[in-house]
Amino acid sequence: MTPPHAGLALPHHPTARLSLRLLPLALAALVSACATGPGLQTPATAPIAAAQVAAAQPAPLPVAAPAPAAAPALVDVVPQPATPDPIAVDPLRPTELLDLGAPGSQTDLWARVRQGTAIPDLQNERVEKWQQYYASRPDYVQRMTERGGRYLFHIVEEVNRRGLPTELALLPFIESAFNPQAMSSAKASGMWQFIPGTGRDFDLRQNVFRDDRRDVLASTRAALDYLQMLHGMFGDWQLALAAYNWGQGSVQRAIDRNQRAGLPTDYDSLRMPDETRNYLPKLQAVENIVANPQAFGLRLPVLQNHPYFVSVALDRDIDLDLAARLAGVPLDEFKQLNPQMNKPVILAAGTPQVLLPYDNASQFVRGLRQHRGNLASWTAWVAPKTVKPAEAARLVGMDEAQLRSVNNIPKGMLVKAGSTLLVPRSAHRTEDVAEHIADNAMLALAPDVPPLRRQTFKAGKKGDSVAAVAKRFRMRPEQVAQLNNVAVGARFKPGQAVTVMVASKPTRVAAKAGAAKRLSKPAATARTRAN
């Protein structure tokens, strides 16, 4: 999806941060050791009792003793309180006890999708084309539906809670094949494929440390908010879906064009790009396959009607790979459930919970309680001024090549003042990164080139073209044309004054203190020579 709709005037949508640390422990569902996890099959799991909370009380984390040597100044960090008891809950129903053995949990999740469809069906050649496309690729459908099985319960739950058509829960199949790491050529990202501007409109933060367009819960909340807004604008789900793909401005202009021509304004009657014209038929094809997979020679994985994952509160920064190890989850699987992280550390102030498979949440709680030593080996450093990467590395006690690599700083660039860099924690530095840094960290770079100054010269006897001047002074033709108020393809007349930008020459300073006294004329000073 690549809708060009940045800059919407929308009501504020607060980020979906679950206040897990504030939940009464009597209502919290703490995961204890279980025989099996839900996965994609039927689990043999007992209900989670609230009384089990006391069995997993974490011990206070040790704080390293101060080292004698002073560390680089790491700004904008605040000490965190002692680690409270982590709890594991269903993030959509955090006050309800989880009972994966309840009869309702064994319902086929696909049946819930089939029962809640409400958008008028399409029946045309495009739908048949996409049905054949998917039917001829059973391996692709299998991978796509198995991957979607991680997230589908939570999406269906949210769709049902809002009273929306359940076809909308299938939309990530079309957008990203349920890949939360997907990135399009138009920079649309995540399962729901938000472009940067629309993501910001719906309060999906994108900064140095995280990109909430990839966050499973936050992006689902934002996508359904957006779809509901579009349905309110057009009063029609087919047009709302077209606008989700094409942009509401484009759909509205197409409607206005048909109205002026006295033509119908329904989805089938509008003139639109091929991508949008195929968008709803793709969704219809997937809906038809879900409704009757056997008719297309396909099998869908068994999905039970309960959460695949639960959430566990975080109150301390923690390295990504350590969190995965404590949970006993392969790092790739951990990233599939927590794909919003941009760096090898999770900042609790910006990401107050992690999502984990049911059984692994129990292991994570125990591992967190038993862990000794620092949880995070990285922290944030805010550049107090514009610096070279080598100087920044020296200030934080880090190898320059490592600093460039972990912060994605190419060669030939300066780090501008106010930029936030990921740097190693000092041995005695255990404070976590402050919330305003976790939420707003940015990296701004500038070319590391000498300052430029204007210089004027006269064109030769035969004149000079803009392109020739640009090549001679290593400028872009557009720059030369703009400086001289001429067209890019223009040619300067013989003797015409031409303005260019050149690098300032370094000022030469006399080697001896008394040398300046021997200069007889003010015009001969270093300052006036540079002018």
XYZ file of C-alpha atoms in Angstrom, residues 124-137 274 277-278 281-282 285 289 296:
22
model
C -15.686 -10.701 -11.817
C -12.755 -11.883 -13.893
C -10.223 -10.200 -11.651
C -11.432 -12.165 -8.626
C -11.178 -15.415 -10.624
C -7.678 -14.448 -11.771
C -6.452 -13.985 -8.193
C -8.180 -17.146 -6.983
C -6.260 -19.072 -9.623
C -3.065 -17.237 -8.677
C -3.274 -18.341 -5.037
C -4.587 -21.821 -5.830
C -1.571 -22.458 -8.075
C 0.820 -21.508 -5.247
C -4.401 -1.117 -11.870
C -8.409 -1.930 -9.346
C -6.904 -5.297 -8.311
C -10.430 -8.540 -6.030
C -7.303 -9.831 -4.213
C -10.088 -14.036 -3.580
C -10.347 -19.303 -0.192
C -9.331 -24.551 -4.460
